Amino acid sequence: MAESREKVSVLISQAELEKRVKELAEQINRDYEGRDLLLIGVLKGSFMFLADLMKYLHPQTAVDFMGTSSYGASTHTSGEVRITKDLEHSPAGRHVLLVEDIVDTGLTLRYLVDTLRARQPASLKVCALLDKPARRRVRIGLDYYGFIIPNAFVVGYGLDYQERYRGLPYVGVLEETGEAEGDSGSDDTSTSEE
Ligand code: IMP
Ligand code: MG
């Protein structure tokens, strides 16, 4: 295992995530009462949020996935969105809820909303776990969101840095220490060891 040069400090705890995800699911269940819902998860970042959300949604809820990539290996957006995996079934005539991990510049969501709208769903709404409004470059309306977060690079609960940290059960801020091993003592939010 490579030694970590980064440190992750907890921003949103596992308990806070669980509570908020349940609240969102209750709200979505109320809003879609009597209508069949199709969740479209945006891979890979949304997989954990989507799985937890779905546990509390109406059992008739269907799910499909789309894959996009915009970042490459860096923490800064290239501004370019690419579809790496498309839907299995047409969303035409369905009530679609697009589920994203985080809205940063908004470019990914803008592109996905435009693409999906062209496929004529009966309705289209957007749900994102995290909203980082400080870096927004395009206007985008979120119908549901979990948390508004400050302008920091976050990982965990599905979100990655170079494909790592997705499995953390909380959302944390990634800090680069520039060293192979932390030297600033061991506060209880550090996960840089092992
Ligand atoms: P946007 O197109 O700039 O809004 O960025 C959308 C995608 O970039 C998200 O779906 C994430 O996959 C990724 N992203 C944006 N900010 C972060 C972050 O702070 N941590 C990890 N991934 C991020
Ligand atoms: Mg994403």
Short mmCIF file of C-alpha atoms and ligand atoms in Angstrom, two decimals:
data_model
loop_
_atom_site.label_atom_id
_atom_site.label_comp_id
_atom_site.label_asym_id
_atom_site.label_seq_id
_atom_site.Cartn_x
_atom_site.Cartn_y
_atom_site.Cartn_z
CA MET A 1 0.00 0.00 0.00
CA ALA A 2 1.43 3.38 -0.99
CA GLU A 3 1.94 5.80 1.86
CA SER A 4 -0.52 8.64 1.85
CA ARG A 5 0.56 12.21 1.21
CA GLU A 6 -2.94 13.43 2.03
CA LYS A 7 -5.02 13.90 5.08
CA VAL A 8 -8.81 13.75 5.22
CA SER A 9 -10.72 15.70 7.87
CA VAL A 10 -14.38 14.97 8.48
CA LEU A 11 -16.79 17.53 7.07
CA ILE A 12 -20.07 15.58 7.20
CA SER A 13 -20.23 12.61 9.54
CA GLN A 14 -21.78 9.23 8.81
CA ALA A 15 -24.64 10.00 11.22
CA GLU A 16 -25.37 13.35 9.56
CA LEU A 17 -25.37 11.70 6.13
CA GLU A 18 -27.77 8.97 7.26
CA LYS A 19 -30.19 11.46 8.77
CA ARG A 20 -30.17 13.78 5.77
CA VAL A 21 -30.49 10.95 3.21
CA LYS A 22 -33.58 9.66 5.03
CA GLU A 23 -35.09 13.14 5.06
CA LEU A 24 -34.48 13.52 1.32
CA ALA A 25 -36.06 10.12 0.62
CA GLU A 26 -39.15 11.05 2.64
CA GLN A 27 -39.48 14.29 0.71
CA ILE A 28 -39.05 12.49 -2.64
CA ASN A 29 -41.60 9.82 -1.66
CA ARG A 30 -44.12 12.55 -0.85
CA ASP A 31 -43.44 14.48 -4.06
CA TYR A 32 -43.73 11.42 -6.31
CA GLU A 33 -46.68 9.80 -4.55
CA GLY A 34 -48.70 7.79 -7.09
CA ARG A 35 -46.08 8.12 -9.84
CA ASP A 36 -43.41 5.61 -10.88
CA LEU A 37 -39.98 7.09 -10.42
CA LEU A 38 -36.81 6.33 -12.37
CA LEU A 39 -33.57 7.26 -10.61
CA ILE A 40 -30.62 7.93 -12.87
CA GLY A 41 -27.37 7.72 -10.96
CA VAL A 42 -24.33 9.51 -12.29
CA LEU A 43 -21.34 7.20 -12.00
CA LYS A 44 -19.21 6.74 -10.25
CA GLY A 45 -19.49 9.32 -7.51
CA SER A 46 -23.19 8.94 -6.73
CA PHE A 47 -23.25 5.17 -6.17
CA MET A 48 -23.17 5.20 -2.39
CA PHE A 49 -25.60 8.09 -1.97
CA LEU A 50 -27.95 6.52 -4.51
CA ALA A 51 -27.83 3.12 -2.80
CA ASP A 52 -28.61 4.61 0.61
CA LEU A 53 -31.32 6.89 -0.78
CA MET A 54 -33.02 4.04 -2.59
CA LYS A 55 -33.35 1.97 0.59
CA TYR A 56 -35.93 4.48 1.81
CA LEU A 57 -37.73 5.17 -1.47
CA HIS A 58 -40.95 3.56 -2.63
CA PRO A 59 -40.19 -0.07 -3.62
CA GLN A 60 -41.48 0.50 -7.20
CA THR A 61 -38.60 2.92 -7.84
CA ALA A 62 -36.42 1.91 -10.79
CA VAL A 63 -32.77 2.73 -11.32
CA ASP A 64 -30.43 3.21 -14.25
CA PHE A 65 -26.95 4.70 -14.55
CA MET A 66 -24.99 7.10 -16.67
CA GLY A 67 -21.26 7.54 -16.57
CA THR A 68 -19.50 10.84 -17.20
CA SER A 69 -16.01 12.03 -16.89
CA SER A 70 -14.73 15.56 -16.82
CA TYR A 71 -11.80 15.70 -14.48
CA GLY A 72 -9.21 13.23 -15.62
CA ALA A 73 -6.81 12.83 -12.74
CA SER A 74 -6.82 16.41 -11.53
CA THR A 75 -8.93 18.27 -8.99
CA HIS A 76 -9.76 20.98 -11.54
CA THR A 77 -12.43 20.61 -14.16
CA SER A 78 -11.40 20.55 -17.78
CA GLY A 79 -14.77 22.02 -18.69
CA GLU A 80 -15.35 19.11 -21.02
CA VAL A 81 -17.97 16.44 -20.29
CA ARG A 82 -17.81 13.00 -21.83
CA ILE A 83 -20.42 10.22 -21.57
CA THR A 84 -18.55 7.06 -20.65
CA LYS A 85 -21.65 4.92 -20.09
CA ASP A 86 -25.16 5.47 -21.39
CA LEU A 87 -28.56 4.38 -20.05
CA GLU A 88 -29.78 0.85 -20.53
CA HIS A 89 -33.41 1.88 -21.16
CA SER A 90 -34.98 4.94 -22.71
CA PRO A 91 -36.21 7.51 -20.17
CA ALA A 92 -38.93 8.69 -22.58
CA GLY A 93 -42.24 9.18 -20.79
CA ARG A 94 -40.72 8.38 -17.38
CA HIS A 95 -40.52 10.51 -14.27
CA VAL A 96 -36.78 10.90 -13.96
CA LEU A 97 -34.75 11.99 -10.98
CA LEU A 98 -31.08 12.53 -11.78
CA VAL A 99 -28.89 11.69 -8.78
CA GLU A 100 -25.47 13.33 -8.54
CA ASP A 101 -22.81 13.30 -5.88
CA ILE A 102 -21.77 16.95 -6.06
CA VAL A 103 -22.42 20.03 -8.15
CA ASP A 104 -19.28 22.08 -8.54
CA THR A 105 -19.01 24.16 -11.71
CA GLY A 106 -22.36 22.73 -12.78
CA LEU A 107 -21.03 21.80 -16.23
CA THR A 108 -21.64 18.06 -15.82
CA LEU A 109 -25.19 18.54 -14.61
CA ARG A 110 -25.99 21.13 -17.27
CA TYR A 111 -24.83 18.71 -19.94
CA LEU A 112 -26.72 15.74 -18.46
CA VAL A 113 -29.94 17.70 -17.99
CA ASP A 114 -29.82 18.94 -21.59
CA THR A 115 -29.05 15.44 -22.88
CA LEU A 116 -31.84 13.82 -20.87
CA ARG A 117 -34.39 16.49 -21.65
CA ALA A 118 -33.87 15.81 -25.36
CA ARG A 119 -34.97 12.22 -24.70
CA GLN A 120 -38.37 13.45 -23.55
CA PRO A 121 -38.97 12.16 -20.04
CA ALA A 122 -42.40 12.91 -18.54
CA SER A 123 -40.58 14.99 -15.94
CA LEU A 124 -36.98 15.63 -14.97
CA LYS A 125 -35.66 16.72 -11.60
CA VAL A 126 -32.22 16.83 -10.06
CA CYS A 127 -30.99 15.62 -6.68
CA ALA A 128 -27.40 16.19 -5.53
CA LEU A 129 -25.91 15.19 -2.22
CA LEU A 130 -23.51 18.13 -2.13
CA ASP A 131 -23.74 21.63 -3.52
CA LYS A 132 -20.54 23.68 -3.83
CA PRO A 133 -21.94 26.99 -5.11
CA ALA A 134 -18.69 28.98 -4.88
CA ARG A 135 -17.34 27.54 -8.11
CA ARG A 136 -20.50 27.52 -10.21
CA ARG A 137 -19.96 28.47 -13.85
CA VAL A 138 -23.42 27.75 -15.24
CA ARG A 139 -26.86 28.31 -13.76
CA ILE A 140 -28.47 25.09 -12.64
CA GLY A 141 -31.50 24.50 -10.45
CA LEU A 142 -31.31 21.74 -7.84
CA ASP A 143 -34.67 20.28 -6.87
CA TYR A 144 -33.17 18.38 -3.92
CA TYR A 145 -29.81 18.70 -2.23
CA GLY A 146 -28.28 17.25 0.89
CA PHE A 147 -25.73 19.81 2.04
CA ILE A 148 -24.23 23.07 0.87
CA ILE A 149 -20.47 22.88 1.35
CA PRO A 150 -17.62 25.40 1.25
CA ASN A 151 -15.13 25.63 -1.60
CA ALA A 152 -12.91 22.68 -0.74
CA PHE A 153 -12.09 19.42 -2.45
CA VAL A 154 -14.02 16.66 -0.70
CA VAL A 155 -13.77 12.88 -0.78
CA GLY A 156 -15.61 9.91 0.67
CA TYR A 157 -19.13 8.49 0.47
CA GLY A 158 -18.59 7.80 -3.23
CA LEU A 159 -16.40 10.79 -4.07
CA ASP A 160 -12.81 10.16 -5.04
CA TYR A 161 -9.44 11.72 -5.48
CA GLN A 162 -7.66 9.78 -8.23
CA GLU A 163 -10.05 6.85 -7.62
CA ARG A 164 -9.18 6.65 -3.93
CA TYR A 165 -11.24 7.41 -0.80
CA ARG A 166 -14.64 6.50 -2.35
CA GLY A 167 -15.38 3.99 0.39
CA LEU A 168 -15.12 6.34 3.37
CA PRO A 169 -18.46 6.33 5.22
CA TYR A 170 -18.28 10.12 5.71
CA VAL A 171 -17.51 13.17 3.56
CA GLY A 172 -14.17 14.74 4.33
CA VAL A 173 -11.95 17.55 3.11
CA LEU A 174 -8.82 16.38 1.36
CA GLU A 175 -5.69 18.19 2.38
CA GLU A 176 -2.38 17.54 0.75
CA THR A 177 0.38 17.49 3.33
CA GLY A 178 3.18 17.23 0.79
CA GLU A 179 4.83 14.60 2.97
CA ALA A 180 4.83 10.85 2.95
CA GLU A 181 3.68 10.67 6.56
CA GLY A 182 1.78 13.25 8.64
CA ASP A 183 3.87 14.96 11.32
CA SER A 184 1.27 17.15 12.95
CA GLY A 185 0.16 14.71 15.62
CA SER A 186 -2.89 12.51 15.38
CA ASP A 187 -6.17 14.36 15.67
CA ASP A 188 -9.18 12.08 15.55
CA THR A 189 -10.29 13.15 12.06
CA SER A 190 -7.12 11.96 10.35
CA THR A 191 -7.40 8.96 8.08
CA SER A 192 -4.02 9.32 6.48
CA GLU A 193 -2.54 6.35 8.29
CA GLU A 194 -2.41 2.74 7.02
P1 IMP B 1 -18.87 19.89 -12.19
O1 IMP B 1 -19.09 19.49 -13.62
O2 IMP B 1 -17.72 20.87 -12.07
O3 IMP B 1 -20.10 20.38 -11.48
O4 IMP B 1 -18.31 18.64 -11.43
C1 IMP B 1 -19.01 17.51 -11.38
C2 IMP B 1 -18.20 16.31 -11.03
O5 IMP B 1 -16.87 16.58 -10.63
C3 IMP B 1 -18.85 15.68 -9.83
O6 IMP B 1 -19.89 14.84 -10.22
C4 IMP B 1 -17.71 14.96 -9.19
O7 IMP B 1 -17.59 13.68 -9.74
C5 IMP B 1 -16.51 15.81 -9.51
N1 IMP B 1 -16.19 16.71 -8.38
C6 IMP B 1 -16.47 18.03 -8.25
N2 IMP B 1 -16.04 18.52 -7.07
C7 IMP B 1 -15.50 17.47 -6.42
C8 IMP B 1 -14.90 17.32 -5.12
O8 IMP B 1 -14.78 18.25 -4.30
N3 IMP B 1 -14.47 16.07 -4.82
C9 IMP B 1 -14.56 15.00 -5.67
N4 IMP B 1 -15.12 15.10 -6.88
C10 IMP B 1 -15.58 16.32 -7.26
MG MG B 2 -19.96 12.84 -10.43
#
